[in-house]
Short mmCIF file of the C-alpha atoms (twelve columns), coordinates in Angstrom:
data_MODEL
# 
_entry.id   MODEL 
# 
loop_
_atom_site.group_PDB 
_atom_site.id 
_atom_site.type_symbol 
_atom_site.label_atom_id 
_atom_site.label_alt_id 
_atom_site.label_comp_id 
_atom_site.label_asym_id 
_atom_site.label_seq_id 
_atom_site.Cartn_x 
_atom_site.Cartn_y 
_atom_site.Cartn_z 
_atom_site.pdbx_PDB_model_num 
ATOM 1   C CA . MET A 1   -58.820 0.631  -17.451 1 
ATOM 2   C CA . PHE A 2   -57.317 2.967  -14.842 1 
ATOM 3   C CA . GLN A 3   -53.624 3.697  -15.384 1 
ATOM 4   C CA . MET A 4   -51.760 4.711  -12.257 1 
ATOM 5   C CA . GLN A 5   -49.889 7.958  -12.872 1 
ATOM 6   C CA . ARG A 6   -46.092 7.667  -13.153 1 
ATOM 7   C CA . VAL A 7   -43.583 10.303 -12.026 1 
ATOM 8   C CA . LEU A 8   -39.815 10.581 -12.278 1 
ATOM 9   C CA . VAL A 9   -38.039 12.886 -9.827  1 
ATOM 10  C CA . THR A 10  -34.392 13.738 -10.439 1 
ATOM 11  C CA . ALA A 11  -32.311 14.231 -7.286  1 
ATOM 12  C CA . GLY A 12  -35.231 12.672 -5.460  1 
ATOM 13  C CA . ALA A 13  -33.471 11.163 -2.461  1 
ATOM 14  C CA . SER A 14  -33.217 14.285 -0.312  1 
ATOM 15  C CA . GLY A 15  -34.335 17.891 0.080   1 
ATOM 16  C CA . ILE A 16  -36.880 19.268 -2.393  1 
ATOM 17  C CA . GLY A 17  -36.656 16.117 -4.501  1 
ATOM 18  C CA . TYR A 18  -37.629 13.867 -1.601  1 
ATOM 19  C CA . ALA A 19  -40.550 16.168 -0.755  1 
ATOM 20  C CA . LEU A 20  -41.677 15.992 -4.404  1 
ATOM 21  C CA . ALA A 21  -41.505 12.201 -4.471  1 
ATOM 22  C CA . GLU A 22  -43.311 11.934 -1.148  1 
ATOM 23  C CA . ALA A 23  -46.102 14.284 -2.251  1 
ATOM 24  C CA . PHE A 24  -46.703 12.470 -5.552  1 
ATOM 25  C CA . TYR A 25  -46.660 9.097  -3.804  1 
ATOM 26  C CA . ALA A 26  -49.288 10.377 -1.358  1 
ATOM 27  C CA . GLU A 27  -51.433 11.249 -4.409  1 
ATOM 28  C CA . GLY A 28  -51.255 7.647  -5.627  1 
ATOM 29  C CA . TYR A 29  -48.442 7.984  -8.169  1 
ATOM 30  C CA . LYS A 30  -45.876 5.334  -8.975  1 
ATOM 31  C CA . VAL A 31  -42.577 7.023  -8.086  1 
ATOM 32  C CA . TRP A 32  -39.140 6.674  -9.648  1 
ATOM 33  C CA . ILE A 33  -36.270 8.644  -8.168  1 
ATOM 34  C CA . ILE A 34  -32.692 9.090  -9.300  1 
ATOM 35  C CA . ASP A 35  -29.848 10.532 -7.272  1 
ATOM 36  C CA . VAL A 36  -26.049 10.594 -7.109  1 
ATOM 37  C CA . SER A 37  -26.030 9.666  -3.396  1 
ATOM 38  C CA . GLU A 38  -26.260 5.957  -2.725  1 
ATOM 39  C CA . ASN A 39  -26.554 6.616  1.017   1 
ATOM 40  C CA . ASP A 40  -29.548 8.905  0.529   1 
ATOM 41  C CA . LEU A 41  -31.198 6.431  -1.838  1 
ATOM 42  C CA . LYS A 42  -30.898 3.685  0.789   1 
ATOM 43  C CA . LYS A 43  -32.962 5.819  3.187   1 
ATOM 44  C CA . CYS A 44  -35.877 6.175  0.749   1 
ATOM 45  C CA . PRO A 45  -38.999 3.972  0.738   1 
ATOM 46  C CA . LYS A 46  -38.348 0.632  -0.918  1 
ATOM 47  C CA . ASN A 47  -41.545 0.824  -2.965  1 
ATOM 48  C CA . TRP A 48  -40.101 3.752  -4.922  1 
ATOM 49  C CA . GLU A 49  -38.086 2.754  -7.963  1 
ATOM 50  C CA . GLN A 50  -34.517 3.953  -7.435  1 
ATOM 51  C CA . THR A 51  -31.520 4.489  -9.707  1 
ATOM 52  C CA . LYS A 52  -28.128 5.894  -8.788  1 
ATOM 53  C CA . LEU A 53  -26.775 8.128  -11.547 1 
ATOM 54  C CA . ASP A 54  -25.491 11.575 -12.473 1 
ATOM 55  C CA . VAL A 55  -28.041 13.603 -14.472 1 
ATOM 56  C CA . SER A 56  -25.269 15.118 -16.601 1 
ATOM 57  C CA . ASP A 57  -24.169 11.652 -17.837 1 
ATOM 58  C CA . GLU A 58  -25.759 11.328 -21.292 1 
ATOM 59  C CA . ASN A 59  -25.351 7.556  -21.626 1 
ATOM 60  C CA . ALA A 60  -26.667 6.841  -18.135 1 
ATOM 61  C CA . MET A 61  -29.684 9.069  -18.716 1 
ATOM 62  C CA . GLY A 62  -30.431 7.400  -22.043 1 
ATOM 63  C CA . ASN A 63  -30.313 3.988  -20.396 1 
ATOM 64  C CA . LEU A 64  -32.575 5.225  -17.610 1 
ATOM 65  C CA . PHE A 65  -35.365 6.255  -19.969 1 
ATOM 66  C CA . SER A 66  -35.088 2.987  -21.880 1 
ATOM 67  C CA . THR A 67  -35.505 1.157  -18.576 1 
ATOM 68  C CA . ILE A 68  -38.480 3.312  -17.550 1 
ATOM 69  C CA . ASN A 69  -40.151 2.705  -20.903 1 
ATOM 70  C CA . ASN A 70  -39.576 -1.041 -20.694 1 
ATOM 71  C CA . LYS A 71  -40.792 -1.322 -17.088 1 
ATOM 72  C CA . TRP A 72  -43.567 1.271  -16.965 1 
ATOM 73  C CA . GLY A 73  -44.468 1.703  -20.627 1 
ATOM 74  C CA . GLY A 74  -44.401 5.476  -20.346 1 
ATOM 75  C CA . LEU A 75  -44.114 8.460  -18.030 1 
ATOM 76  C CA . ASP A 76  -46.767 10.993 -17.032 1 
ATOM 77  C CA . VAL A 77  -44.788 13.537 -15.013 1 
ATOM 78  C CA . LEU A 78  -41.157 14.590 -15.012 1 
ATOM 79  C CA . CYS A 79  -39.850 16.642 -12.104 1 
ATOM 80  C CA . ALA A 80  -36.537 17.969 -13.442 1 
ATOM 81  C CA . ASN A 81  -35.304 18.852 -9.992  1 
ATOM 82  C CA . ALA A 82  -31.583 18.047 -9.870  1 
ATOM 83  C CA . GLY A 83  -29.423 21.032 -9.044  1 
ATOM 84  C CA . THR A 84  -26.313 22.238 -7.301  1 
ATOM 85  C CA . ALA A 85  -25.692 25.570 -5.598  1 
ATOM 86  C CA . GLY A 86  -22.446 26.437 -7.363  1 
ATOM 87  C CA . ALA A 87  -19.783 28.696 -5.918  1 
ATOM 88  C CA . THR A 88  -20.704 31.784 -3.893  1 
ATOM 89  C CA . GLU A 89  -18.177 34.297 -5.202  1 
ATOM 90  C CA . LEU A 90  -17.859 37.458 -7.239  1 
ATOM 91  C CA . VAL A 91  -17.890 36.875 -11.005 1 
ATOM 92  C CA . GLU A 92  -14.171 37.635 -11.356 1 
ATOM 93  C CA . ASP A 93  -13.342 35.081 -8.664  1 
ATOM 94  C CA . GLN A 94  -15.357 32.254 -10.206 1 
ATOM 95  C CA . ASP A 95  -13.402 29.196 -11.321 1 
ATOM 96  C CA . LEU A 96  -14.310 28.075 -14.853 1 
ATOM 97  C CA . LEU A 97  -14.450 24.374 -14.026 1 
ATOM 98  C CA . SER A 98  -16.798 24.862 -11.077 1 
ATOM 99  C CA . PHE A 99  -18.908 27.274 -13.165 1 
ATOM 100 C CA . ARG A 100 -19.267 24.598 -15.855 1 
ATOM 101 C CA . LYS A 101 -20.053 21.934 -13.272 1 
ATOM 102 C CA . CYS A 102 -22.953 24.002 -11.978 1 
ATOM 103 C CA . LEU A 103 -24.351 24.342 -15.514 1 
ATOM 104 C CA . ASP A 104 -23.736 20.640 -16.204 1 
ATOM 105 C CA . VAL A 105 -26.018 19.618 -13.349 1 
ATOM 106 C CA . ASN A 106 -28.588 22.410 -13.391 1 
ATOM 107 C CA . LEU A 107 -29.008 22.949 -17.135 1 
ATOM 108 C CA . ILE A 108 -27.556 19.955 -19.000 1 
ATOM 109 C CA . GLY A 109 -29.129 17.578 -16.483 1 
ATOM 110 C CA . ALA A 110 -32.536 19.181 -17.066 1 
ATOM 111 C CA . PHE A 111 -32.027 19.062 -20.845 1 
ATOM 112 C CA . LEU A 112 -31.152 15.355 -20.787 1 
ATOM 113 C CA . SER A 113 -34.140 14.649 -18.540 1 
ATOM 114 C CA . VAL A 114 -36.565 16.368 -20.919 1 
ATOM 115 C CA . LYS A 115 -34.898 14.878 -23.986 1 
ATOM 116 C CA . GLY A 116 -35.451 11.416 -22.524 1 
ATOM 117 C CA . CYS A 117 -39.055 11.818 -21.419 1 
ATOM 118 C CA . LEU A 118 -40.579 13.654 -24.389 1 
ATOM 119 C CA . PRO A 119 -40.706 10.702 -26.834 1 
ATOM 120 C CA . MET A 120 -42.709 8.668  -24.302 1 
ATOM 121 C CA . MET A 121 -45.027 11.553 -23.491 1 
ATOM 122 C CA . LYS A 122 -45.593 12.393 -27.157 1 
ATOM 123 C CA . LYS A 123 -46.445 8.770  -27.927 1 
ATOM 124 C CA . GLN A 124 -49.099 8.666  -25.219 1 
ATOM 125 C CA . GLY A 125 -50.392 12.156 -26.051 1 
ATOM 126 C CA . LYS A 126 -50.040 13.680 -22.603 1 
ATOM 127 C CA . GLY A 127 -47.552 14.647 -19.942 1 
ATOM 128 C CA . ALA A 128 -46.367 17.313 -17.533 1 
ATOM 129 C CA . VAL A 129 -42.799 18.566 -17.234 1 
ATOM 130 C CA . ILE A 130 -42.025 20.513 -14.079 1 
ATOM 131 C CA . PHE A 131 -38.657 22.209 -13.674 1 
ATOM 132 C CA . THR A 132 -37.339 23.182 -10.266 1 
ATOM 133 C CA . SER A 133 -35.906 26.614 -10.918 1 
ATOM 134 C CA . SER A 134 -35.248 29.510 -8.521  1 
ATOM 135 C CA . THR A 135 -35.957 33.177 -7.996  1 
ATOM 136 C CA . ALA A 136 -32.267 33.473 -8.938  1 
ATOM 137 C CA . GLY A 137 -33.616 32.984 -12.464 1 
ATOM 138 C CA . LEU A 138 -35.780 36.079 -12.110 1 
ATOM 139 C CA . TYR A 139 -33.251 38.574 -10.753 1 
ATOM 140 C CA . GLY A 140 -29.570 39.288 -10.952 1 
ATOM 141 C CA . PHE A 141 -28.183 37.504 -7.913  1 
ATOM 142 C CA . PRO A 142 -24.876 38.784 -6.471  1 
ATOM 143 C CA . TYR A 143 -22.233 36.123 -5.703  1 
ATOM 144 C CA . ARG A 144 -24.321 33.427 -7.467  1 
ATOM 145 C CA . SER A 145 -23.473 33.899 -11.165 1 
ATOM 146 C CA . PRO A 146 -23.284 30.210 -12.226 1 
ATOM 147 C CA . TYR A 147 -26.442 29.303 -10.342 1 
ATOM 148 C CA . SER A 148 -28.355 32.345 -11.563 1 
ATOM 149 C CA . ALA A 149 -27.211 31.847 -15.162 1 
ATOM 150 C CA . SER A 150 -28.327 28.216 -15.112 1 
ATOM 151 C CA . LYS A 151 -31.773 29.104 -13.783 1 
ATOM 152 C CA . TRP A 152 -32.334 31.866 -16.352 1 
ATOM 153 C CA . ALA A 153 -31.444 29.271 -18.992 1 
ATOM 154 C CA . ILE A 154 -33.901 26.780 -17.479 1 
ATOM 155 C CA . HIS A 155 -36.703 29.258 -18.098 1 
ATOM 156 C CA . GLY A 156 -35.804 29.515 -21.774 1 
ATOM 157 C CA . LEU A 157 -35.660 25.729 -22.049 1 
ATOM 158 C CA . MET A 158 -39.002 25.358 -20.281 1 
ATOM 159 C CA . LYS A 159 -40.786 27.870 -22.509 1 
ATOM 160 C CA . THR A 160 -39.357 26.226 -25.631 1 
ATOM 161 C CA . VAL A 161 -40.519 22.772 -24.481 1 
ATOM 162 C CA . ALA A 162 -43.980 24.211 -23.806 1 
ATOM 163 C CA . MET A 163 -44.130 25.564 -27.367 1 
ATOM 164 C CA . GLU A 164 -42.729 22.466 -29.063 1 
ATOM 165 C CA . ALA A 165 -44.702 19.860 -27.122 1 
ATOM 166 C CA . GLY A 166 -48.005 21.601 -26.460 1 
ATOM 167 C CA . SER A 167 -49.692 20.147 -29.522 1 
ATOM 168 C CA . PHE A 168 -48.977 16.670 -28.105 1 
ATOM 169 C CA . GLY A 169 -50.880 17.419 -24.886 1 
ATOM 170 C CA . ILE A 170 -47.691 18.068 -22.940 1 
ATOM 171 C CA . ARG A 171 -47.401 20.994 -20.545 1 
ATOM 172 C CA . ALA A 172 -44.168 22.477 -19.200 1 
ATOM 173 C CA . ASN A 173 -43.791 24.850 -16.263 1 
ATOM 174 C CA . ALA A 174 -41.116 25.954 -13.812 1 
ATOM 175 C CA . ILE A 175 -41.385 26.492 -10.081 1 
ATOM 176 C CA . ALA A 176 -39.111 29.247 -8.771  1 
ATOM 177 C CA . PRO A 177 -38.502 28.715 -5.059  1 
ATOM 178 C CA . GLY A 178 -37.143 31.455 -2.872  1 
ATOM 179 C CA . CYS A 179 -34.918 30.532 0.071   1 
ATOM 180 C CA . VAL A 180 -35.778 26.964 1.071   1 
ATOM 181 C CA . GLU A 181 -34.949 25.912 4.608   1 
ATOM 182 C CA . GLY A 182 -32.217 23.278 4.646   1 
ATOM 183 C CA . ASP A 183 -28.519 22.535 4.411   1 
ATOM 184 C CA . ARG A 184 -28.035 24.075 0.965   1 
ATOM 185 C CA . ILE A 185 -29.252 27.574 1.823   1 
ATOM 186 C CA . ASN A 186 -27.409 27.421 5.137   1 
ATOM 187 C CA . GLY A 187 -24.181 26.813 3.231   1 
ATOM 188 C CA . VAL A 188 -24.911 29.654 0.803   1 
ATOM 189 C CA . ILE A 189 -25.620 32.010 3.692   1 
ATOM 190 C CA . GLU A 190 -22.394 31.075 5.443   1 
ATOM 191 C CA . ARG A 191 -20.352 31.652 2.290   1 
ATOM 192 C CA . GLU A 192 -22.072 34.951 1.534   1 
ATOM 193 C CA . ALA A 193 -21.507 36.110 5.113   1 
ATOM 194 C CA . ALA A 194 -17.797 35.393 4.677   1 
ATOM 195 C CA . GLN A 195 -17.758 37.388 1.415   1 
ATOM 196 C CA . LYS A 196 -19.443 40.346 3.124   1 
ATOM 197 C CA . ASN A 197 -17.476 40.062 6.370   1 
ATOM 198 C CA . THR A 198 -20.618 39.723 8.456   1 
ATOM 199 C CA . THR A 199 -22.492 36.988 10.307  1 
ATOM 200 C CA . PRO A 200 -24.765 34.289 8.839   1 
ATOM 201 C CA . ASP A 201 -27.633 35.482 11.028  1 
ATOM 202 C CA . ILE A 202 -27.463 38.988 9.546   1 
ATOM 203 C CA . VAL A 203 -27.491 37.573 6.006   1 
ATOM 204 C CA . ARG A 204 -30.412 35.279 6.850   1 
ATOM 205 C CA . GLN A 205 -32.440 38.159 8.281   1 
ATOM 206 C CA . ALA A 206 -31.642 40.287 5.233   1 
ATOM 207 C CA . TYR A 207 -32.976 37.575 2.926   1 
ATOM 208 C CA . LYS A 208 -36.176 37.313 4.965   1 
ATOM 209 C CA . ALA A 209 -36.575 41.085 4.903   1 
ATOM 210 C CA . GLY A 210 -36.491 40.922 1.102   1 
ATOM 211 C CA . THR A 211 -39.836 39.070 1.034   1 
ATOM 212 C CA . SER A 212 -43.223 40.595 1.705   1 
ATOM 213 C CA . LEU A 213 -44.134 37.615 3.920   1 
ATOM 214 C CA . ASN A 214 -40.820 37.884 5.820   1 
ATOM 215 C CA . THR A 215 -40.178 34.166 5.596   1 
ATOM 216 C CA . PHE A 216 -38.181 31.329 4.137   1 
ATOM 217 C CA . ILE A 217 -40.158 28.465 2.596   1 
ATOM 218 C CA . GLU A 218 -40.113 24.702 3.065   1 
ATOM 219 C CA . ALA A 219 -39.674 21.889 0.570   1 
ATOM 220 C CA . LYS A 220 -43.287 20.806 1.094   1 
ATOM 221 C CA . ASP A 221 -44.439 24.154 -0.327  1 
ATOM 222 C CA . ILE A 222 -42.647 23.376 -3.597  1 
ATOM 223 C CA . ALA A 223 -44.066 19.862 -3.636  1 
ATOM 224 C CA . ALA A 224 -47.628 21.113 -3.212  1 
ATOM 225 C CA . MET A 225 -47.243 23.399 -6.223  1 
ATOM 226 C CA . ALA A 226 -45.747 20.584 -8.311  1 
ATOM 227 C CA . VAL A 227 -48.666 18.267 -7.552  1 
ATOM 228 C CA . PHE A 228 -51.057 21.024 -8.592  1 
ATOM 229 C CA . LEU A 229 -49.181 21.681 -11.857 1 
ATOM 230 C CA . ALA A 230 -49.317 17.977 -12.703 1 
ATOM 231 C CA . SER A 231 -53.043 17.770 -12.017 1 
ATOM 232 C CA . ASP A 232 -56.068 18.277 -14.261 1 
ATOM 233 C CA . SER A 233 -56.782 21.452 -12.311 1 
ATOM 234 C CA . ALA A 234 -53.791 22.991 -14.116 1 
ATOM 235 C CA . GLN A 235 -54.623 21.562 -17.552 1 
ATOM 236 C CA . LEU A 236 -54.353 25.000 -19.203 1 
ATOM 237 C CA . VAL A 237 -51.278 26.156 -17.296 1 
ATOM 238 C CA . SER A 238 -48.165 25.870 -19.453 1 
ATOM 239 C CA . GLY A 239 -45.053 27.890 -20.210 1 
ATOM 240 C CA . GLN A 240 -45.214 29.595 -16.813 1 
ATOM 241 C CA . ILE A 241 -42.650 30.464 -14.150 1 
ATOM 242 C CA . ILE A 242 -44.439 30.276 -10.811 1 
ATOM 243 C CA . ALA A 243 -42.580 31.687 -7.820  1 
ATOM 244 C CA . VAL A 244 -43.143 30.038 -4.451  1 
ATOM 245 C CA . ASP A 245 -41.027 32.412 -2.430  1 
ATOM 246 C CA . GLY A 246 -42.998 34.487 0.037   1 
ATOM 247 C CA . HIS A 247 -42.991 37.250 -2.628  1 
ATOM 248 C CA . THR A 248 -39.381 38.254 -3.138  1 
ATOM 249 C CA . GLU A 249 -39.007 41.990 -3.659  1 
ATOM 250 C CA . ASN A 250 -35.297 42.445 -3.079  1 
ATOM 251 C CA . PRO A 251 -33.065 39.371 -3.411  1 
ATOM 252 C CA . ASP A 252 -29.975 41.217 -2.159  1 
ATOM 253 C CA . PRO A 253 -30.779 43.698 0.593   1 
ATOM 254 C CA . LYS A 254 -27.791 45.864 1.418   1 
ATOM 255 C CA . ILE A 255 -26.040 44.727 4.564   1 
# 
C-alpha cells in the first residue's frame, strides 16, 4: 500500500523553512512545521501540521517526536532548518550569552531534531536528514563568529549521522546556502556596513562580487535542492555538503 511521504521542517513558518515546506507539499508530502512565531504559524496553510516550540527546548522536542510518532507512525524526511543569524561583531566584542544563544538554536536545535527523528527512521529502515547550513561553515567569516562556528559544527554532526545511520538506510546531507534574499541577510548587511563605516549597498555589492555568478540566491533554490536530496534520485548521496550559493569564491571582499 502506498505510504505518503512525511516531512518535518524546523522553523518552517517563514523564510527558507516555508519554502522547504511548500516545495515538499507540492511533491505530495505530508508536512509538519514547527516554529517559535505563533503569528507566522497562523499564516501557514491549515493542512500543514503545526507546532509552536523552541528547537533548543529538550522536553518540548521530545514531546514533539512522540506526537509525530503517535499521529504519523514515522517520519521520512527531516529538514533541520532552524537557525538564527547571531551577532555581527568582531570576536572580541561578542557577548557570551548571545554567542551561546546562536549555538543553542543552530547547533543544539539541530542535534535535538536528529536525536528525535533517528529512532523512527531506524525502525522503518529508511530516511533522509537534511541540514540547512551555510557557506559560513566553509570559510572563516569575519564578524560572524558564532554563526560560522555553529555551521562548521553542523557539518561535523551531519557527517557523523551519515556514518552512524547509513546501515539503516538513512542518508544525511547539508545544504550550504550563500546569501539568501530576505530580511535576515538585509539585517546582517546593515550591521556589517555599520562595523565597516560604509553603506549597506556597498556591502551587498561586495558580497555579490564574491560569487562567480554575481548573484544572491532565493529560498526556492534551497528548497529545490532539499527535494532532490530527499528523493530516490539522490539515493547514494550522503555525508555531503552541497553549496547552493552562486559559487562563492571570496566571502569577505575587501571594502
